[in-house]
């Protein structure tokens, strides 16, 4: 179920791995359903809080945070659209019933879309932080809100087109998807290696400036850029932890000959859930690693539930 592995247009995307679990591992499938119900709630609540905080707290509306806002919208889409559709598919399998064609198609297209958007956002976040520490004072002049939003629009449009390609045939989609994934991951790794090298150089500069007792503002700026780059790396690392098992099991299913192995497919379905859990994890990462977001989310939470008024 998910990004179909052997589906074609004529099969209405029903020839997907999860269907071979019908009548097998019922309790494991039910456990997966329960996991996804919980993740639906956490992804929706967490990302709604992030989005509302961004909209209500003006100090959050920086150029870099616009990118995180876009990723939060993507994660909210996973919580409100992808998770419920996946739950419906899994529940039909749990009840020993072939999933409805329309539900499977909607689920597959939405998964393709939101997973692709998330991947490109992770690449964009890394590139944004690299430009910030590389361009220094030129960064706000070159990386403007208008340009950032234009890139975000292109990310959504690109994945919408890829989703339409999926409808025209899985072979074409899988080829294009593999190319996009490979380019994005290679580019992201390259960017973070560059960031690491620059941050290491900044660390040496900070040490030298402190020893020389040079201008404090420059030292603080370097520290802030270094901390920001490290924080975005945590977001990238969380993405890898959640997505990498899915990539591996997808590759195993694609290269294996003959009928899919039932145990492998069961593991594959849990890696899909792990992949979706990234949408619940991201808001937690923002609050743990980004002080401004943490304060804003607390303020928004208290405002929603009128806790400030109650405490007076």
PDB file of C-alpha atoms in Angstrom:
ATOM      1  CA  UNK A   1       0.000   0.000   0.000  1.00  0.00           C
ATOM      2  CA  UNK A   2       1.773   3.256  -0.319  1.00  0.00           C
ATOM      3  CA  UNK A   3       4.082   4.118  -3.085  1.00  0.00           C
ATOM      4  CA  UNK A   4       3.052   1.049  -5.082  1.00  0.00           C
ATOM      5  CA  UNK A   5       5.900  -1.230  -6.060  1.00  0.00           C
ATOM      6  CA  UNK A   6       4.413  -3.136  -8.948  1.00  0.00           C
ATOM      7  CA  UNK A   7       1.316  -1.169  -9.828  1.00  0.00           C
ATOM      8  CA  UNK A   8       0.339  -0.096 -13.292  1.00  0.00           C
ATOM      9  CA  UNK A   9      -2.386   2.110 -14.676  1.00  0.00           C
ATOM     10  CA  UNK A  10      -4.502  -0.823 -15.821  1.00  0.00           C
ATOM     11  CA  UNK A  11      -4.348  -2.399 -12.335  1.00  0.00           C
ATOM     12  CA  UNK A  12      -5.742   0.733 -10.727  1.00  0.00           C
ATOM     13  CA  UNK A  13      -2.746   0.619  -8.351  1.00  0.00           C
ATOM     14  CA  UNK A  14      -4.349  -2.288  -6.458  1.00  0.00           C
ATOM     15  CA  UNK A  15      -1.398  -4.620  -7.110  1.00  0.00           C
ATOM     16  CA  UNK A  16       0.457  -3.334  -4.075  1.00  0.00           C
ATOM     17  CA  UNK A  17       2.366  -5.266  -1.406  1.00  0.00           C
ATOM     18  CA  UNK A  18      -0.044  -4.822   1.507  1.00  0.00           C
ATOM     19  CA  UNK A  19      -2.744  -6.915  -0.202  1.00  0.00           C
ATOM     20  CA  UNK A  20      -0.722 -10.111   0.311  1.00  0.00           C
ATOM     21  CA  UNK A  21      -1.118  -9.559   4.059  1.00  0.00           C
ATOM     22  CA  UNK A  22      -4.873 -10.209   3.826  1.00  0.00           C
ATOM     23  CA  UNK A  23      -5.644 -13.004   6.276  1.00  0.00           C
ATOM     24  CA  UNK A  24      -2.150 -12.848   7.802  1.00  0.00           C
ATOM     25  CA  UNK A  25      -0.554 -10.993  10.738  1.00  0.00           C
ATOM     26  CA  UNK A  26      -3.896  -9.466  11.764  1.00  0.00           C
ATOM     27  CA  UNK A  27      -2.613  -8.230  15.124  1.00  0.00           C
ATOM     28  CA  UNK A  28       0.468  -6.638  13.548  1.00  0.00           C
ATOM     29  CA  UNK A  29      -1.734  -4.840  11.015  1.00  0.00           C
ATOM     30  CA  UNK A  30      -4.079  -3.683  13.792  1.00  0.00           C
ATOM     31  CA  UNK A  31      -1.060  -2.404  15.743  1.00  0.00           C
ATOM     32  CA  UNK A  32       0.015  -0.457  12.665  1.00  0.00           C
ATOM     33  CA  UNK A  33      -3.486   1.031  12.414  1.00  0.00           C
ATOM     34  CA  UNK A  34      -3.303   2.139  16.057  1.00  0.00           C
ATOM     35  CA  UNK A  35       0.132   3.690  15.509  1.00  0.00           C
ATOM     36  CA  UNK A  36      -1.193   5.677  12.554  1.00  0.00           C
ATOM     37  CA  UNK A  37      -4.253   6.870  14.469  1.00  0.00           C
ATOM     38  CA  UNK A  38      -1.953   8.255  17.160  1.00  0.00           C
ATOM     39  CA  UNK A  39       0.364   9.817  14.588  1.00  0.00           C
ATOM     40  CA  UNK A  40      -2.605  11.447  12.846  1.00  0.00           C
ATOM     41  CA  UNK A  41      -3.374  13.301  16.062  1.00  0.00           C
ATOM     42  CA  UNK A  42       0.226  14.274  16.895  1.00  0.00           C
ATOM     43  CA  UNK A  43       1.019  15.413  13.341  1.00  0.00           C
ATOM     44  CA  UNK A  44      -2.140  17.515  13.139  1.00  0.00           C
ATOM     45  CA  UNK A  45      -1.873  19.122  16.582  1.00  0.00           C
ATOM     46  CA  UNK A  46       1.885  19.689  16.458  1.00  0.00           C
ATOM     47  CA  UNK A  47       1.929  21.292  13.041  1.00  0.00           C
ATOM     48  CA  UNK A  48      -1.197  23.373  13.649  1.00  0.00           C
ATOM     49  CA  UNK A  49       0.568  24.834  16.699  1.00  0.00           C
ATOM     50  CA  UNK A  50       3.663  25.597  14.600  1.00  0.00           C
ATOM     51  CA  UNK A  51       1.583  27.188  11.819  1.00  0.00           C
ATOM     52  CA  UNK A  52      -0.525  29.272  14.223  1.00  0.00           C
ATOM     53  CA  UNK A  53       2.592  30.395  16.088  1.00  0.00           C
ATOM     54  CA  UNK A  54       4.162  31.513  12.827  1.00  0.00           C
ATOM     55  CA  UNK A  55       1.031  33.453  11.882  1.00  0.00           C
ATOM     56  CA  UNK A  56       0.434  35.031  15.303  1.00  0.00           C
ATOM     57  CA  UNK A  57       3.986  35.841  16.425  1.00  0.00           C
ATOM     58  CA  UNK A  58       5.512  38.378  14.046  1.00  0.00           C
ATOM     59  CA  UNK A  59       9.073  37.802  15.286  1.00  0.00           C
ATOM     60  CA  UNK A  60       8.967  34.284  13.803  1.00  0.00           C
ATOM     61  CA  UNK A  61       8.325  35.523  10.284  1.00  0.00           C
ATOM     62  CA  UNK A  62      11.954  35.568   9.152  1.00  0.00           C
ATOM     63  CA  UNK A  63      13.083  34.423   5.716  1.00  0.00           C
ATOM     64  CA  UNK A  64      14.493  31.148   7.060  1.00  0.00           C
ATOM     65  CA  UNK A  65      11.389  30.412   9.112  1.00  0.00           C
ATOM     66  CA  UNK A  66       9.201  30.766   6.023  1.00  0.00           C
ATOM     67  CA  UNK A  67      10.850  27.539   4.851  1.00  0.00           C
ATOM     68  CA  UNK A  68      10.014  25.792   8.131  1.00  0.00           C
ATOM     69  CA  UNK A  69       6.461  27.140   7.815  1.00  0.00           C
ATOM     70  CA  UNK A  70       6.207  25.497   4.386  1.00  0.00           C
ATOM     71  CA  UNK A  71       7.500  22.201   5.782  1.00  0.00           C
ATOM     72  CA  UNK A  72       4.937  22.431   8.607  1.00  0.00           C
ATOM     73  CA  UNK A  73       2.156  22.827   6.009  1.00  0.00           C
ATOM     74  CA  UNK A  74       3.469  19.701   4.281  1.00  0.00           C
ATOM     75  CA  UNK A  75       3.542  17.767   7.551  1.00  0.00           C
ATOM     76  CA  UNK A  76       0.009  18.923   8.324  1.00  0.00           C
ATOM     77  CA  UNK A  77      -1.061  17.501   4.953  1.00  0.00           C
ATOM     78  CA  UNK A  78       0.439  14.153   5.960  1.00  0.00           C
ATOM     79  CA  UNK A  79      -1.493  14.239   9.229  1.00  0.00           C
ATOM     80  CA  UNK A  80      -4.845  15.276   7.769  1.00  0.00           C
ATOM     81  CA  UNK A  81      -4.764  13.472   4.402  1.00  0.00           C
ATOM     82  CA  UNK A  82      -2.144  10.721   4.108  1.00  0.00           C
ATOM     83  CA  UNK A  83      -2.506   9.145   7.560  1.00  0.00           C
ATOM     84  CA  UNK A  84      -6.325   8.784   7.368  1.00  0.00           C
ATOM     85  CA  UNK A  85      -6.138   7.255   3.875  1.00  0.00           C
ATOM     86  CA  UNK A  86      -3.431   4.828   4.986  1.00  0.00           C
ATOM     87  CA  UNK A  87      -5.532   3.870   8.012  1.00  0.00           C
ATOM     88  CA  UNK A  88      -8.469   3.083   5.704  1.00  0.00           C
ATOM     89  CA  UNK A  89      -6.290   0.867   3.507  1.00  0.00           C
ATOM     90  CA  UNK A  90      -4.746  -0.975   6.464  1.00  0.00           C
ATOM     91  CA  UNK A  91      -8.121  -1.435   8.126  1.00  0.00           C
ATOM     92  CA  UNK A  92      -9.593  -2.992   4.979  1.00  0.00           C
ATOM     93  CA  UNK A  93      -6.669  -5.427   4.890  1.00  0.00           C
ATOM     94  CA  UNK A  94      -7.175  -6.156   8.601  1.00  0.00           C
ATOM     95  CA  UNK A  95     -10.834  -6.967   7.822  1.00  0.00           C
ATOM     96  CA  UNK A  96      -9.657  -9.343   5.037  1.00  0.00           C
ATOM     97  CA  UNK A  97     -11.025  -7.086   2.293  1.00  0.00           C
ATOM     98  CA  UNK A  98      -9.331  -5.773  -0.860  1.00  0.00           C
ATOM     99  CA  UNK A  99      -8.849  -1.991  -0.403  1.00  0.00           C
ATOM    100  CA  UNK A 100     -11.118   0.189  -2.514  1.00  0.00           C
ATOM    101  CA  UNK A 101      -9.484   1.326  -5.765  1.00  0.00           C
ATOM    102  CA  UNK A 102     -10.309   5.004  -5.240  1.00  0.00           C
ATOM    103  CA  UNK A 103      -8.917   5.001  -1.699  1.00  0.00           C
ATOM    104  CA  UNK A 104      -5.700   3.300  -2.794  1.00  0.00           C
ATOM    105  CA  UNK A 105      -5.269   5.717  -5.683  1.00  0.00           C
ATOM    106  CA  UNK A 106      -5.889   8.758  -3.465  1.00  0.00           C
ATOM    107  CA  UNK A 107      -3.487   7.389  -0.857  1.00  0.00           C
ATOM    108  CA  UNK A 108      -0.761   6.583  -3.383  1.00  0.00           C
ATOM    109  CA  UNK A 109      -0.952   9.975  -5.101  1.00  0.00           C
ATOM    110  CA  UNK A 110      -1.026  11.914  -1.813  1.00  0.00           C
ATOM    111  CA  UNK A 111       1.906   9.908  -0.430  1.00  0.00           C
ATOM    112  CA  UNK A 112       3.875  10.530  -3.601  1.00  0.00           C
ATOM    113  CA  UNK A 113       3.129  14.240  -3.387  1.00  0.00           C
ATOM    114  CA  UNK A 114       3.799  14.921   0.292  1.00  0.00           C
ATOM    115  CA  UNK A 115       6.842  12.649   0.585  1.00  0.00           C
ATOM    116  CA  UNK A 116       8.374  14.367  -2.437  1.00  0.00           C
ATOM    117  CA  UNK A 117       7.628  17.827  -1.047  1.00  0.00           C
ATOM    118  CA  UNK A 118       9.209  16.878   2.301  1.00  0.00           C
ATOM    119  CA  UNK A 119      12.362  15.619   0.603  1.00  0.00           C
ATOM    120  CA  UNK A 120      12.817  18.801  -1.428  1.00  0.00           C
ATOM    121  CA  UNK A 121      12.119  20.948   1.640  1.00  0.00           C
ATOM    122  CA  UNK A 122      14.880  19.168   3.560  1.00  0.00           C
ATOM    123  CA  UNK A 123      17.252  19.933   0.689  1.00  0.00           C
ATOM    124  CA  UNK A 124      16.066  23.554   0.587  1.00  0.00           C
ATOM    125  CA  UNK A 125      16.525  23.997   4.355  1.00  0.00           C
ATOM    126  CA  UNK A 126      20.116  22.785   4.136  1.00  0.00           C
ATOM    127  CA  UNK A 127      20.824  25.036   1.166  1.00  0.00           C
ATOM    128  CA  UNK A 128      19.312  28.026   2.977  1.00  0.00           C
ATOM    129  CA  UNK A 129      21.556  27.507   6.017  1.00  0.00           C
ATOM    130  CA  UNK A 130      24.605  27.061   3.795  1.00  0.00           C
ATOM    131  CA  UNK A 131      23.881  30.346   2.032  1.00  0.00           C
ATOM    132  CA  UNK A 132      23.372  32.075   5.388  1.00  0.00           C
ATOM    133  CA  UNK A 133      26.784  31.100   6.725  1.00  0.00           C
ATOM    134  CA  UNK A 134      28.533  31.511   3.385  1.00  0.00           C
ATOM    135  CA  UNK A 135      27.090  34.849   2.250  1.00  0.00           C
ATOM    136  CA  UNK A 136      27.232  36.545   5.665  1.00  0.00           C
ATOM    137  CA  UNK A 137      25.910  40.106   5.341  1.00  0.00           C
ATOM    138  CA  UNK A 138      24.852  39.552   1.713  1.00  0.00           C
ATOM    139  CA  UNK A 139      22.405  36.801   2.733  1.00  0.00           C
ATOM    140  CA  UNK A 140      19.395  39.069   3.516  1.00  0.00           C
ATOM    141  CA  UNK A 141      20.010  40.973   0.280  1.00  0.00           C
ATOM    142  CA  UNK A 142      20.075  37.881  -1.941  1.00  0.00           C
ATOM    143  CA  UNK A 143      17.777  35.471  -0.084  1.00  0.00           C
ATOM    144  CA  UNK A 144      14.596  37.517   0.119  1.00  0.00           C
ATOM    145  CA  UNK A 145      11.120  36.497   1.254  1.00  0.00           C
ATOM    146  CA  UNK A 146       9.852  36.746  -2.331  1.00  0.00           C
ATOM    147  CA  UNK A 147      12.572  34.446  -3.667  1.00  0.00           C
ATOM    148  CA  UNK A 148      12.085  31.942  -0.857  1.00  0.00           C
ATOM    149  CA  UNK A 149       8.346  31.766  -1.520  1.00  0.00           C
ATOM    150  CA  UNK A 150       9.007  31.375  -5.249  1.00  0.00           C
ATOM    151  CA  UNK A 151      11.218  28.350  -4.534  1.00  0.00           C
ATOM    152  CA  UNK A 152       8.531  26.932  -2.253  1.00  0.00           C
ATOM    153  CA  UNK A 153       5.928  27.340  -4.978  1.00  0.00           C
ATOM    154  CA  UNK A 154       8.200  25.507  -7.422  1.00  0.00           C
ATOM    155  CA  UNK A 155       8.625  22.656  -4.906  1.00  0.00           C
ATOM    156  CA  UNK A 156       4.868  22.155  -4.643  1.00  0.00           C
ATOM    157  CA  UNK A 157       4.379  22.488  -8.412  1.00  0.00           C
ATOM    158  CA  UNK A 158       7.161  19.997  -9.204  1.00  0.00           C
ATOM    159  CA  UNK A 159       5.668  17.356  -6.943  1.00  0.00           C
ATOM    160  CA  UNK A 160       2.174  17.979  -8.273  1.00  0.00           C
ATOM    161  CA  UNK A 161       3.523  17.194 -11.749  1.00  0.00           C
ATOM    162  CA  UNK A 162       5.267  14.058 -10.460  1.00  0.00           C
ATOM    163  CA  UNK A 163       1.991  12.923  -8.920  1.00  0.00           C
ATOM    164  CA  UNK A 164       0.288  13.328 -12.300  1.00  0.00           C
ATOM    165  CA  UNK A 165       3.081  11.297 -13.919  1.00  0.00           C
ATOM    166  CA  UNK A 166       2.291   8.528 -11.422  1.00  0.00           C
ATOM    167  CA  UNK A 167      -1.236   8.402 -12.839  1.00  0.00           C
ATOM    168  CA  UNK A 168       0.186   7.796 -16.312  1.00  0.00           C
ATOM    169  CA  UNK A 169       2.161   4.722 -15.346  1.00  0.00           C
ATOM    170  CA  UNK A 170       4.204   3.538 -12.413  1.00  0.00           C
ATOM    171  CA  UNK A 171       7.314   2.657 -14.439  1.00  0.00           C
ATOM    172  CA  UNK A 172       7.722   6.233 -15.663  1.00  0.00           C
ATOM    173  CA  UNK A 173       6.972   7.604 -12.206  1.00  0.00           C
ATOM    174  CA  UNK A 174       9.376   5.262 -10.405  1.00  0.00           C
ATOM    175  CA  UNK A 175      12.185   6.230 -12.781  1.00  0.00           C
ATOM    176  CA  UNK A 176      11.603   9.967 -12.341  1.00  0.00           C
ATOM    177  CA  UNK A 177      11.069   9.536  -8.609  1.00  0.00           C
ATOM    178  CA  UNK A 178      14.327   7.628  -8.207  1.00  0.00           C
ATOM    179  CA  UNK A 179      16.190  10.383 -10.072  1.00  0.00           C
ATOM    180  CA  UNK A 180      14.636  13.141  -7.922  1.00  0.00           C
ATOM    181  CA  UNK A 181      15.354  11.239  -4.691  1.00  0.00           C
ATOM    182  CA  UNK A 182      18.948  10.524  -5.694  1.00  0.00           C
ATOM    183  CA  UNK A 183      19.653  14.126  -6.733  1.00  0.00           C
ATOM    184  CA  UNK A 184      18.004  15.548  -3.605  1.00  0.00           C
ATOM    185  CA  UNK A 185      19.849  13.245  -1.207  1.00  0.00           C
ATOM    186  CA  UNK A 186      23.224  13.752  -2.885  1.00  0.00           C
ATOM    187  CA  UNK A 187      22.682  17.525  -2.939  1.00  0.00           C
ATOM    188  CA  UNK A 188      21.617  17.545   0.720  1.00  0.00           C
ATOM    189  CA  UNK A 189      24.606  15.480   1.840  1.00  0.00           C
ATOM    190  CA  UNK A 190      26.918  17.747  -0.160  1.00  0.00           C
ATOM    191  CA  UNK A 191      25.375  20.863   1.398  1.00  0.00           C
ATOM    192  CA  UNK A 192      25.739  19.541   4.942  1.00  0.00           C
ATOM    193  CA  UNK A 193      29.342  18.519   4.323  1.00  0.00           C
ATOM    194  CA  UNK A 194      29.972  22.086   3.146  1.00  0.00           C
ATOM    195  CA  UNK A 195      28.150  23.419   6.205  1.00  0.00           C
ATOM    196  CA  UNK A 196      30.283  21.230   8.469  1.00  0.00           C
ATOM    197  CA  UNK A 197      33.478  22.576   6.918  1.00  0.00           C
ATOM    198  CA  UNK A 198      32.331  26.181   7.217  1.00  0.00           C
ATOM    199  CA  UNK A 199      31.115  25.673  10.803  1.00  0.00           C
ATOM    200  CA  UNK A 200      34.447  24.135  11.748  1.00  0.00           C
ATOM    201  CA  UNK A 201      36.212  27.154  10.287  1.00  0.00           C
ATOM    202  CA  UNK A 202      33.846  29.456  12.168  1.00  0.00           C
ATOM    203  CA  UNK A 203      34.602  27.614  15.387  1.00  0.00           C
ATOM    204  CA  UNK A 204      38.295  28.323  14.901  1.00  0.00           C
ATOM    205  CA  UNK A 205      37.517  31.968  14.099  1.00  0.00           C
ATOM    206  CA  UNK A 206      35.426  32.296  17.257  1.00  0.00           C
ATOM    207  CA  UNK A 207      38.259  30.887  19.334  1.00  0.00           C
ATOM    208  CA  UNK A 208      40.798  33.230  17.731  1.00  0.00           C
ATOM    209  CA  UNK A 209      38.531  36.264  18.159  1.00  0.00           C
ATOM    210  CA  UNK A 210      37.880  35.464  21.808  1.00  0.00           C
ATOM    211  CA  UNK A 211      41.598  35.108  22.431  1.00  0.00           C
ATOM    212  CA  UNK A 212      42.230  38.408  20.654  1.00  0.00           C
ATOM    213  CA  UNK A 213      39.203  39.983  22.397  1.00  0.00           C
ATOM    214  CA  UNK A 214      37.939  41.253  19.042  1.00  0.00           C
ATOM    215  CA  UNK A 215      34.526  42.729  18.378  1.00  0.00           C
ATOM    216  CA  UNK A 216      31.874  40.858  20.380  1.00  0.00           C
ATOM    217  CA  UNK A 217      29.102  41.371  17.796  1.00  0.00           C
ATOM    218  CA  UNK A 218      31.045  39.460  15.131  1.00  0.00           C
ATOM    219  CA  UNK A 219      31.732  36.620  17.547  1.00  0.00           C
ATOM    220  CA  UNK A 220      28.044  36.432  18.484  1.00  0.00           C
ATOM    221  CA  UNK A 221      27.023  36.405  14.816  1.00  0.00           C
ATOM    222  CA  UNK A 222      29.327  33.476  14.073  1.00  0.00           C
ATOM    223  CA  UNK A 223      28.021  31.589  17.106  1.00  0.00           C
ATOM    224  CA  UNK A 224      24.420  32.183  16.040  1.00  0.00           C
ATOM    225  CA  UNK A 225      25.075  30.973  12.482  1.00  0.00           C
ATOM    226  CA  UNK A 226      26.882  27.902  13.794  1.00  0.00           C
ATOM    227  CA  UNK A 227      24.021  27.074  16.166  1.00  0.00           C
ATOM    228  CA  UNK A 228      21.443  27.558  13.395  1.00  0.00           C
ATOM    229  CA  UNK A 229      23.334  25.231  11.046  1.00  0.00           C
ATOM    230  CA  UNK A 230      23.568  22.562  13.750  1.00  0.00           C
ATOM    231  CA  UNK A 231      19.834  22.845  14.466  1.00  0.00           C
ATOM    232  CA  UNK A 232      18.921  22.290  10.813  1.00  0.00           C
ATOM    233  CA  UNK A 233      21.230  19.271  10.748  1.00  0.00           C
ATOM    234  CA  UNK A 234      19.099  17.720  13.507  1.00  0.00           C
ATOM    235  CA  UNK A 235      16.043  18.162  11.285  1.00  0.00           C
ATOM    236  CA  UNK A 236      17.912  16.456   8.423  1.00  0.00           C
ATOM    237  CA  UNK A 237      19.082  13.629  10.712  1.00  0.00           C
ATOM    238  CA  UNK A 238      15.501  13.024  11.914  1.00  0.00           C
ATOM    239  CA  UNK A 239      14.403  12.887   8.270  1.00  0.00           C
ATOM    240  CA  UNK A 240      17.061  10.251   7.491  1.00  0.00           C
ATOM    241  CA  UNK A 241      16.118   8.123  10.506  1.00  0.00           C
ATOM    242  CA  UNK A 242      12.460   8.129   9.449  1.00  0.00           C
ATOM    243  CA  UNK A 243      12.891   7.771   5.676  1.00  0.00           C
ATOM    244  CA  UNK A 244      15.993   5.607   5.203  1.00  0.00           C
ATOM    245  CA  UNK A 245      14.383   2.281   6.287  1.00  0.00           C
ATOM    246  CA  UNK A 246      11.580   2.962   3.794  1.00  0.00           C
ATOM    247  CA  UNK A 247      14.078   3.573   0.982  1.00  0.00           C
ATOM    248  CA  UNK A 248      15.901   0.326   1.854  1.00  0.00           C
ATOM    249  CA  UNK A 249      12.791  -1.863   2.003  1.00  0.00           C
ATOM    250  CA  UNK A 250      11.473  -0.286  -1.202  1.00  0.00           C
ATOM    251  CA  UNK A 251      14.738  -1.168  -2.954  1.00  0.00           C
ATOM    252  CA  UNK A 252      14.618  -4.731  -1.569  1.00  0.00           C
ATOM    253  CA  UNK A 253      11.065  -5.185  -2.846  1.00  0.00           C
ATOM    254  CA  UNK A 254      11.938  -3.802  -6.271  1.00  0.00           C
ATOM    255  CA  UNK A 255      15.026  -5.963  -6.876  1.00  0.00           C
ATOM    256  CA  UNK A 256      13.620  -9.180  -5.390  1.00  0.00           C
ATOM    257  CA  UNK A 257      12.357 -11.681  -7.947  1.00  0.00           C
ATOM    258  CA  UNK A 258       9.138 -13.642  -7.661  1.00  0.00           C
ATOM    259  CA  UNK A 259       6.225 -13.000  -5.330  1.00  0.00           C
ATOM    260  CA  UNK A 260       6.822 -10.553  -2.463  1.00  0.00           C
ATOM    261  CA  UNK A 261       7.804 -12.159   0.851  1.00  0.00           C
ATOM    262  CA  UNK A 262       5.035 -11.736   3.432  1.00  0.00           C
ATOM    263  CA  UNK A 263       7.415 -10.927   6.299  1.00  0.00           C
ATOM    264  CA  UNK A 264       9.321  -8.393   4.193  1.00  0.00           C
ATOM    265  CA  UNK A 265       6.063  -6.700   3.175  1.00  0.00           C
ATOM    266  CA  UNK A 266       4.977  -6.493   6.821  1.00  0.00           C
ATOM    267  CA  UNK A 267       8.285  -4.827   7.722  1.00  0.00           C
ATOM    268  CA  UNK A 268       7.867  -2.556   4.705  1.00  0.00           C
ATOM    269  CA  UNK A 269       4.473  -1.362   5.939  1.00  0.00           C
ATOM    270  CA  UNK A 270       5.933  -0.459   9.329  1.00  0.00           C
ATOM    271  CA  UNK A 271       8.710   1.509   7.593  1.00  0.00           C
ATOM    272  CA  UNK A 272       5.946   3.453   5.836  1.00  0.00           C
ATOM    273  CA  UNK A 273       4.523   4.342   9.250  1.00  0.00           C
ATOM    274  CA  UNK A 274       8.016   5.314  10.439  1.00  0.00           C
ATOM    275  CA  UNK A 275       8.380   7.544   7.375  1.00  0.00           C
ATOM    276  CA  UNK A 276       5.079   9.276   8.143  1.00  0.00           C
ATOM    277  CA  UNK A 277       6.106   9.727  11.792  1.00  0.00           C
ATOM    278  CA  UNK A 278       8.602  12.349  10.621  1.00  0.00           C
ATOM    279  CA  UNK A 279       5.648  14.733  10.283  1.00  0.00           C
ATOM    280  CA  UNK A 280       4.969  14.340  14.019  1.00  0.00           C
ATOM    281  CA  UNK A 281       8.644  14.567  14.933  1.00  0.00           C
ATOM    282  CA  UNK A 282       9.423  17.832  13.121  1.00  0.00           C
ATOM    283  CA  UNK A 283       7.328  20.108  15.401  1.00  0.00           C
ATOM    284  CA  UNK A 284       9.032  18.502  18.406  1.00  0.00           C
ATOM    285  CA  UNK A 285      12.434  19.199  16.845  1.00  0.00           C
ATOM    286  CA  UNK A 286      11.520  22.856  16.284  1.00  0.00           C
ATOM    287  CA  UNK A 287      10.504  23.287  19.922  1.00  0.00           C
ATOM    288  CA  UNK A 288      13.524  21.446  21.306  1.00  0.00           C
ATOM    289  CA  UNK A 289      16.160  23.057  19.108  1.00  0.00           C
ATOM    290  CA  UNK A 290      14.762  26.496  18.217  1.00  0.00           C
ATOM    291  CA  UNK A 291      14.233  28.748  21.228  1.00  0.00           C
ATOM    292  CA  UNK A 292      12.109  31.304  19.346  1.00  0.00           C
ATOM    293  CA  UNK A 293       9.695  28.592  18.199  1.00  0.00           C
ATOM    294  CA  UNK A 294       9.571  27.065  21.678  1.00  0.00           C
ATOM    295  CA  UNK A 295       8.573  30.370  23.270  1.00  0.00           C
ATOM    296  CA  UNK A 296       6.084  31.179  20.485  1.00  0.00           C
ATOM    297  CA  UNK A 297       4.408  27.754  20.668  1.00  0.00           C
ATOM    298  CA  UNK A 298       4.019  28.045  24.452  1.00  0.00           C
ATOM    299  CA  UNK A 299       2.496  31.494  23.991  1.00  0.00           C
ATOM    300  CA  UNK A 300       0.146  30.248  21.260  1.00  0.00           C
ATOM    301  CA  UNK A 301      -0.918  27.237  23.339  1.00  0.00           C
ATOM    302  CA  UNK A 302      -1.739  29.449  26.307  1.00  0.00           C
ATOM    303  CA  UNK A 303      -3.589  31.851  24.037  1.00  0.00           C
ATOM    304  CA  UNK A 304      -5.710  29.094  22.466  1.00  0.00           C
ATOM    305  CA  UNK A 305      -6.761  27.659  25.819  1.00  0.00           C
ATOM    306  CA  UNK A 306      -7.028  31.072  27.514  1.00  0.00           C
ATOM    307  CA  UNK A 307      -4.513  30.039  30.166  1.00  0.00           C
ATOM    308  CA  UNK A 308      -3.151  33.566  30.498  1.00  0.00           C
ATOM    309  CA  UNK A 309      -6.599  34.902  31.395  1.00  0.00           C
ATOM    310  CA  UNK A 310      -7.203  32.028  33.802  1.00  0.00           C
ATOM    311  CA  UNK A 311      -3.942  32.693  35.635  1.00  0.00           C
ATOM    312  CA  UNK A 312      -4.793  36.353  36.255  1.00  0.00           C
TER     313      UNK A 312
END
